[in-house]
C-alpha cells in the first residue's frame, strides 16, 4: 500500500505546483490519513518538492501505520507542546516562498500563529483539493467499503432475528454496535440510529429510552468502519404481523423514490439529477416540505464526503464514486420511513451501480 | 434552569461590552450549549444588546431544550443551506459596529465569508472568554458531574465482578459502554480505553483484539455523559492471584504520585503545582521521560476543558472547579499503570477536595 500514498502525494504536489505553491500543509485528519496512510492525533502533513514530512505532537503508536510507513515520508515528532502546524510553517519558510493551507479546516487563530512564526511566507488557500482527489476511489478502497457494508449487513440481519418488542432504542443501537465490532469493524462508522414509532424516519434521531411497540415503524441507520472506510445502511421495518394501510403506502412511496435515485447512478449523471430523481416522487405525493436538504452523499474515509446529492449541487458522477442514496419521509407524531444504501457508481458496461448494502428492502413485518 | 442560561449570557455580554464589542458570535458547540441550554447541530449563538438569537441550520428536535427554552432567547431557523455564522454576521451588522468571534474555533474560510457578507462590520477576537466562564461550575453542574461519576463507578464495578481472562480489549470496552447507558448515561463521555498486558498504562490506547491473560496489568479508562456533563475514571488492576514484584512497585509509585496530586487541590493552588506534585515522585523514580505532557485537566460539558494541569500552565485553582488527576507510567514492552480520578476543588473549610469517582484504588488482583 505504501506506494499508493506516495502517488497520491505526488498528484497533490503537482496540483499545488501548477497553482504556484511550492508547499502545502494538510491538517484535516481524513486528508492526512489519505495522503500519509495514518493520521496520529494532532498530526499535520507538509508537502514540499524536496520531501514530505508528517509532523506529530507525540510519537505515534507502533501500529499506527498500516504495514510500513509510506515511501519517502519523513516522520517528525515535536518536542514539548508546540503546534505541528506552526512548526510546519517554519519548515516551509526555509525552502518555499508560499504555503497552501486548508482554510476550510484551519482556525483563524492557528492561521495567525503560522503567519507570526513565518512572517515572510505567503499563505494561500489549498481549498478542498484533497477532498476532490478523494472522491474517486481505487479498487482497494472500494474493497474496504465492500467489507464494511458486509459487516453492517451482518449486524443488521442478526438483530432482525432477535426479539425486538419491549427493547429500547438505546439498547438496540448498542447491540448493533457490538455486533459491528464482533464482525470485524474497528467501530461504528457514525452513531447508530434506532427510531421507533413516532420517532421513526426522523433524520439523525438520537436513540432514546422509548421501547419498541406492536404496530411501530422501526427505522435503523448504521454503518461499519473497516480500516478507516465507512459505509451506511438504513432500513425501516414494521413491528407486528399486519402493517396499517398508511404504513404500506408510505413505505412503497419511499421505496420507489429510493429506487429511482439508485437507477440514476451512472457516470456523468449530475449530482442534482440523482437528488431530483429521488425527490420528485416524494414531492408529487405532497411531502416536499418535509424532505431533507439532500438525498445522499459520498462515503469513504469519512461518512459524509463529497459529492453532495442535493438540488443545487454542481458536478457530475464518475465511475468508482461510492455514494449513499437515502430519501426519507417523517410525518410528525406518526413516524416515517427511511431507506438508505451505499452504492458504487459503475458504467453500464461494468453492470451499472454496484450495491454494497444488500439487506432486503422488502417491507419486513417483524 | 432557563434563567441560568440568561444569566450566563448577560455576564458574557457585559464582558464584551467592556472590551468594546457590542455583539458576540459563539460557534463552539460546548460554548453554545453552555449559554443557550442546547446546541442543535450546526447552530451558532449571536449575543446583542437588544437580544440573543440562536441560529440553526434546521428546526431543532422538540426535546432539544432541557425543559423550556431559555428566557429571552430567540430561535431562528435558516431556510436553505446557508451558514448560520454568515447569517449571524449580517444580523450583527444591522445593529453593531463590531462582532467578537471565536477565532480559535472559526475556520479561516468561514471568517472570510462573514467578512464578505458584512464588509463594514469589524471582526474582533472573543478568545476563550466562554471557556474561561465555564471553568468554575455551579452546584447544578457539579450535581450532574456527580451523577456521571456514580454511573461510571457502577459500570466499572459490575465489570470487575465478571470473568475477564480470555476476553478482548474491544469487547470489554463495549461492555463498559453498554453498562454506562444501562445506568442512565446519554453515552460514554469519550471512547472507552481498555489496555491489557504490554498495552496497559498507555495513554489514549485504542482497544485492540488482544485478550486478557493471567499476569497482565489491565488498565481501564471510562466516563459517562450525564445531561451533557462528562467525568473520567481510570484504574489499573492485575489479573491473577499474585502480582509480580515490579507490578506492585510500579503501582505503589503511581498511586503515591496520584495521591500527592489530589492532595494539592485547594483553592489558589497553582495549576502547575498540582502537576508538579504528581510528577515529582515519578521523575525521582526515573520515569520523567515517559510522562505525558500534563497530569490532569478540567471536565464539564467537554471531557477536556480548561484548566490544564501541566508544567508551564499559568493560573490558580478556584473552589468548584472539577478536574481530573491521572498520572501514569508505561514501560514499553511490559505495560504500566494509570490511576485517574475526577474531583472538585473545595476549600478546607468545606472538607477539601471532593472525590467524585469513588471506586477503590487498592491494587485489586482479579
XYZ file of C-alpha atoms in Angstrom, chain A:
366
model
C 0.000 0.000 0.000
C 2.738 2.484 0.792
C 3.337 3.490 -2.833
C -0.337 4.383 -3.120
C 0.176 7.144 -0.571
C 3.326 8.379 -2.284
C 1.456 8.512 -5.589
C -1.409 10.457 -4.026
C 1.010 12.972 -2.561
C 2.799 13.326 -5.893
C -0.526 14.156 -7.546
C -1.299 16.803 -4.938
C 2.201 18.292 -5.216
C 1.727 18.615 -8.971
C -1.559 20.361 -8.465
C -0.006 22.791 -5.984
C 2.931 23.496 -8.253
C 0.512 24.264 -11.099
C -1.241 26.759 -8.786
C 2.085 28.373 -7.948
C 2.583 26.921 -4.486
C 5.765 25.031 -3.761
C 4.488 23.704 -0.441
C 1.188 22.561 1.038
C 0.036 21.971 4.596
C -2.672 19.343 5.084
C -4.344 19.492 8.502
C -7.764 17.869 8.142
C -7.365 14.403 9.693
C -9.087 12.391 6.944
C -6.954 14.181 4.362
C -3.777 13.459 6.340
C -4.741 9.805 6.533
C -5.484 9.648 2.810
C -2.060 11.004 1.926
C 0.131 9.546 4.677
C -1.552 6.215 5.485
C -2.180 7.277 9.072
C -3.324 10.352 10.963
C -1.963 10.199 14.504
C -3.916 12.589 16.737
C -2.927 16.195 16.042
C -0.574 15.318 13.168
C -0.268 17.514 10.074
C 1.355 16.759 6.730
C 3.757 19.116 4.966
C 4.396 18.551 1.247
C 7.495 20.138 -0.306
C 9.367 19.482 -3.541
C 12.294 18.121 -1.531
C 10.222 15.704 0.538
C 7.132 15.188 2.655
C 7.016 15.357 6.442
C 4.385 14.127 8.886
C 4.636 16.306 11.988
C 3.207 14.674 15.115
C 2.740 16.204 18.566
C 3.859 12.900 20.112
C 5.300 9.575 18.964
C 2.610 7.607 17.071
C 1.703 4.108 18.243
C 3.840 1.350 16.736
C 0.851 0.059 14.756
C -0.328 3.491 13.544
C 0.840 2.776 10.014
C -0.874 0.059 8.110
C 2.165 -2.059 7.314
C 5.320 0.024 6.808
C 5.205 3.829 6.604
C 4.739 5.282 3.172
C 7.796 5.539 0.916
C 9.579 8.885 1.135
C 7.598 10.150 4.108
C 9.666 11.604 6.932
C 8.200 11.431 10.440
C 8.965 14.268 12.864
C 7.870 14.142 16.488
C 7.755 17.592 18.048
C 9.267 18.067 21.434
C 7.058 19.783 24.008
C 3.619 21.164 23.359
C 4.302 23.051 20.106
C 1.629 23.223 17.414
C 2.647 20.983 14.462
C 1.009 23.400 12.024
C 3.203 26.251 13.262
C 6.305 24.057 13.081
C 5.306 23.128 9.530
C 5.070 26.816 8.637
C 8.592 27.429 9.909
C 9.877 24.419 7.971
C 8.107 25.532 4.799
C 9.524 29.059 5.078
C 13.040 27.608 4.908
C 12.614 26.315 1.359
C 9.474 27.838 -0.153
C 8.036 31.282 -0.683
C 4.436 30.230 -0.285
C 2.388 27.598 1.513
C -1.123 26.462 0.627
C -3.187 25.684 3.734
C -6.643 24.182 4.227
C -8.546 27.347 5.069
C -11.775 25.386 5.475
C -10.156 23.427 8.315
C -7.527 25.679 9.883
C -8.859 28.067 12.539
C -8.277 31.800 12.356
C -6.111 31.560 15.479
C -3.792 28.859 14.082
C -3.554 30.656 10.755
C -2.416 33.780 12.614
C 0.156 31.777 14.608
C 1.661 30.368 11.426
C 1.849 33.882 9.977
C 3.534 35.152 13.124
C 6.079 32.312 13.158
C 6.899 32.579 9.449
C 6.159 36.209 8.519
C 7.810 36.109 5.114
C 5.872 33.040 3.963
C 2.856 33.782 1.764
C -0.174 31.745 2.866
C -2.533 30.627 0.109
C -5.674 28.530 0.182
C -5.357 24.857 -0.744
C -9.142 24.706 -0.745
C -10.749 21.293 -0.935
C -8.066 19.898 -3.254
C -7.573 16.743 -1.193
C -11.309 16.228 -0.736
C -11.639 16.456 -4.543
C -8.881 13.937 -5.013
C -10.625 11.564 -2.570
C -13.927 11.449 -4.498
C -12.974 8.710 -6.981
C -11.808 5.585 -5.132
C -9.365 2.918 -6.210
C -10.337 -0.759 -6.077
C -8.523 -1.261 -2.775
C -10.603 1.481 -1.193
C -13.778 0.058 -2.691
C -12.745 -3.343 -1.324
C -12.645 -1.865 2.172
C -16.070 -0.286 1.686
C -17.429 -3.606 0.429
C -16.265 -5.345 3.590
C -17.614 -2.505 5.742
C -21.002 -2.967 4.060
C -20.925 -6.736 4.591
C -20.268 -6.182 8.289
C -23.188 -3.759 8.586
C -25.473 -6.166 6.716
C -24.473 -8.987 9.077
C -25.050 -6.916 12.203
C -28.449 -5.771 10.968
C -29.557 -9.229 9.909
C -28.646 -10.743 13.260
C -30.643 -8.080 15.048
C -33.691 -8.869 12.926
C -33.602 -12.461 14.156
C -33.875 -11.383 17.800
C -36.911 -10.260 19.757
C -37.420 -6.530 19.389
C -40.692 -5.664 21.153
C -40.087 -4.123 24.580
C -36.461 -3.184 23.981
C -35.370 0.460 23.968
C -33.926 2.350 21.030
C -30.761 2.907 23.031
C -30.239 -0.780 23.704
C -30.892 -1.831 20.141
C -28.350 0.752 18.960
C -25.710 -0.521 21.386
C -26.438 -4.106 20.389
C -25.920 -3.234 16.733
C -22.637 -1.506 17.525
C -21.422 -4.534 19.481
C -22.254 -6.776 16.538
C -20.389 -4.484 14.139
C -17.260 -4.969 16.230
C -17.928 -8.709 16.546
C -17.802 -8.961 12.780
C -14.527 -7.113 12.428
C -15.316 -3.412 12.342
C -12.946 -1.004 14.068
C -16.170 0.534 15.355
C -19.369 2.125 14.119
C -18.932 4.480 11.158
C -21.182 7.041 12.929
C -23.527 6.983 15.933
C -26.083 4.263 15.235
C -29.666 5.465 14.830
C -32.632 3.432 16.045
C -36.009 5.177 15.866
C -39.340 3.637 16.824
C -42.985 4.624 16.421
C -43.342 8.418 16.174
C -39.546 8.794 16.009
C -39.185 6.502 13.008
C -37.928 8.048 9.797
C -36.577 11.141 11.584
C -33.259 12.164 10.116
C -30.415 11.996 12.673
C -32.670 10.824 15.512
C -30.669 10.039 18.653
C -31.691 6.743 20.292
C -33.946 7.367 23.292
C -35.458 5.214 26.027
C -38.596 4.608 24.002
C -39.392 0.905 23.716
C -40.399 -0.924 20.549
C -44.181 -1.492 20.458
C -46.507 -3.556 18.315
C -47.563 -1.604 15.247
C -44.483 0.628 15.221
C -42.390 1.551 12.296
C -38.776 0.835 13.287
C -36.083 2.653 11.327
C -32.436 1.813 11.756
C -29.313 3.510 10.394
C -25.887 2.042 10.927
C -22.510 1.612 9.337
C -19.164 -0.040 9.926
C -15.692 1.438 9.936
C -13.382 -1.078 8.271
C -9.755 0.038 8.044
C -10.912 3.627 8.118
C -13.538 3.252 5.379
C -17.123 3.955 6.348
C -20.385 2.810 4.801
C -24.020 3.373 5.661
C -27.230 1.350 5.544
C -30.719 2.439 6.549
C -33.814 0.296 6.688
C -37.350 0.604 8.015
C -39.443 -2.303 9.314
C -42.872 -2.731 10.851
C -43.390 -4.451 14.168
C -46.207 -6.971 14.300
C -47.905 -9.063 11.683
C -50.097 -6.604 9.831
C -48.859 -3.160 8.829
C -51.500 -0.430 8.619
C -52.525 0.787 5.210
C -50.795 4.178 5.660
C -47.579 2.350 6.574
C -47.667 0.220 3.444
C -48.367 3.234 1.256
C -45.676 5.403 2.785
C -43.163 2.575 2.564
C -43.905 1.919 -1.083
C -43.598 5.596 -1.880
C -40.178 5.974 -0.229
C -39.002 2.700 -1.713
C -39.957 3.846 -5.215
C -38.174 7.176 -4.655
C -35.042 5.455 -3.398
C -35.023 3.067 -6.373
C -35.439 5.978 -8.765
C -32.411 7.657 -7.190
C -30.321 4.469 -7.354
C -31.144 3.922 -11.004
C -29.613 7.269 -11.998
C -26.180 6.346 -10.636
C -24.220 6.194 -13.862
C -21.028 8.023 -14.837
C -21.719 11.610 -15.966
C -25.097 11.838 -14.220
C -25.373 15.211 -12.478
C -25.320 15.216 -8.675
C -28.535 17.211 -8.721
C -30.167 14.776 -11.133
C -29.806 11.906 -8.659
C -31.366 14.097 -5.999
C -34.141 15.140 -8.358
C -34.979 11.540 -9.285
C -35.434 10.563 -5.634
C -37.079 13.819 -4.579
C -39.668 14.175 -7.317
C -41.935 11.233 -6.319
C -41.973 12.415 -2.710
C -42.777 15.989 -3.721
C -45.506 14.769 -6.028
C -47.061 12.977 -3.044
C -47.108 16.240 -1.072
C -44.069 15.643 1.182
C -41.824 18.298 -0.396
C -41.653 20.467 2.701
C -40.602 17.610 4.959
C -37.628 16.380 2.936
C -34.001 16.701 3.991
C -31.771 19.171 2.148
C -30.153 16.298 0.219
C -30.780 12.733 -0.850
C -27.303 11.291 -0.402
C -23.596 11.941 -0.284
C -20.180 10.409 -0.840
C -18.622 7.998 1.656
C -15.041 6.892 2.226
C -12.605 7.825 4.976
C -15.422 9.992 6.307
C -19.057 9.024 6.484
C -20.060 12.306 4.871
C -17.831 13.330 1.967
C -18.159 14.957 -1.413
C -20.165 14.714 -3.590
C -23.398 16.086 -2.137
C -26.537 14.849 -3.887
C -28.677 17.944 -3.449
C -30.880 20.260 -5.561
C -28.214 22.938 -6.082
C -25.110 20.694 -6.202
C -22.878 21.244 -9.231
C -20.892 18.436 -10.776
C -21.240 15.013 -12.312
C -20.658 11.492 -11.084
C -17.645 9.482 -12.153
C -17.164 5.731 -12.176
C -15.826 4.374 -8.862
C -17.511 7.031 -6.717
C -19.284 5.459 -3.722
C -22.387 7.330 -2.606
C -25.395 6.850 -0.397
C -28.939 7.162 -1.666
C -31.364 7.553 1.211
C -34.554 9.543 0.945
C -36.954 9.534 3.852
C -40.276 10.948 4.959
C -41.224 11.634 8.567
C -44.799 12.515 9.484
C -44.748 14.435 12.777
C -46.469 12.494 15.535
C -46.860 9.347 13.425
C -43.427 8.275 12.246
C -41.953 7.553 8.895
C -39.666 5.672 6.577
C -36.029 5.973 5.550
C -34.284 3.607 3.154
C -30.571 4.136 2.649
C -27.988 2.224 0.622
C -24.310 2.587 -0.162
C -23.528 2.012 -3.851
C -20.584 2.475 -6.171
C -21.108 4.235 -9.484
C -20.174 1.889 -12.348
C -20.646 2.215 -16.084
C -23.399 0.240 -17.773
C -20.677 -1.840 -19.423
C -19.497 -2.779 -15.937
C -23.018 -3.767 -14.920
C -24.310 -0.444 -13.606
C -24.342 0.720 -9.993
C -22.819 -1.771 -7.556
C -24.993 -2.194 -4.486
C -22.797 -2.705 -1.395
C -25.528 -2.934 1.254
C -27.582 -5.927 0.241
C -30.066 -6.385 3.109
C -33.543 -6.752 1.639
C -35.671 -3.677 1.064
C -38.975 -5.552 1.204
C -41.205 -4.230 3.975
C -40.483 -6.852 6.640
C -43.035 -7.331 9.418
C -41.063 -8.422 12.490
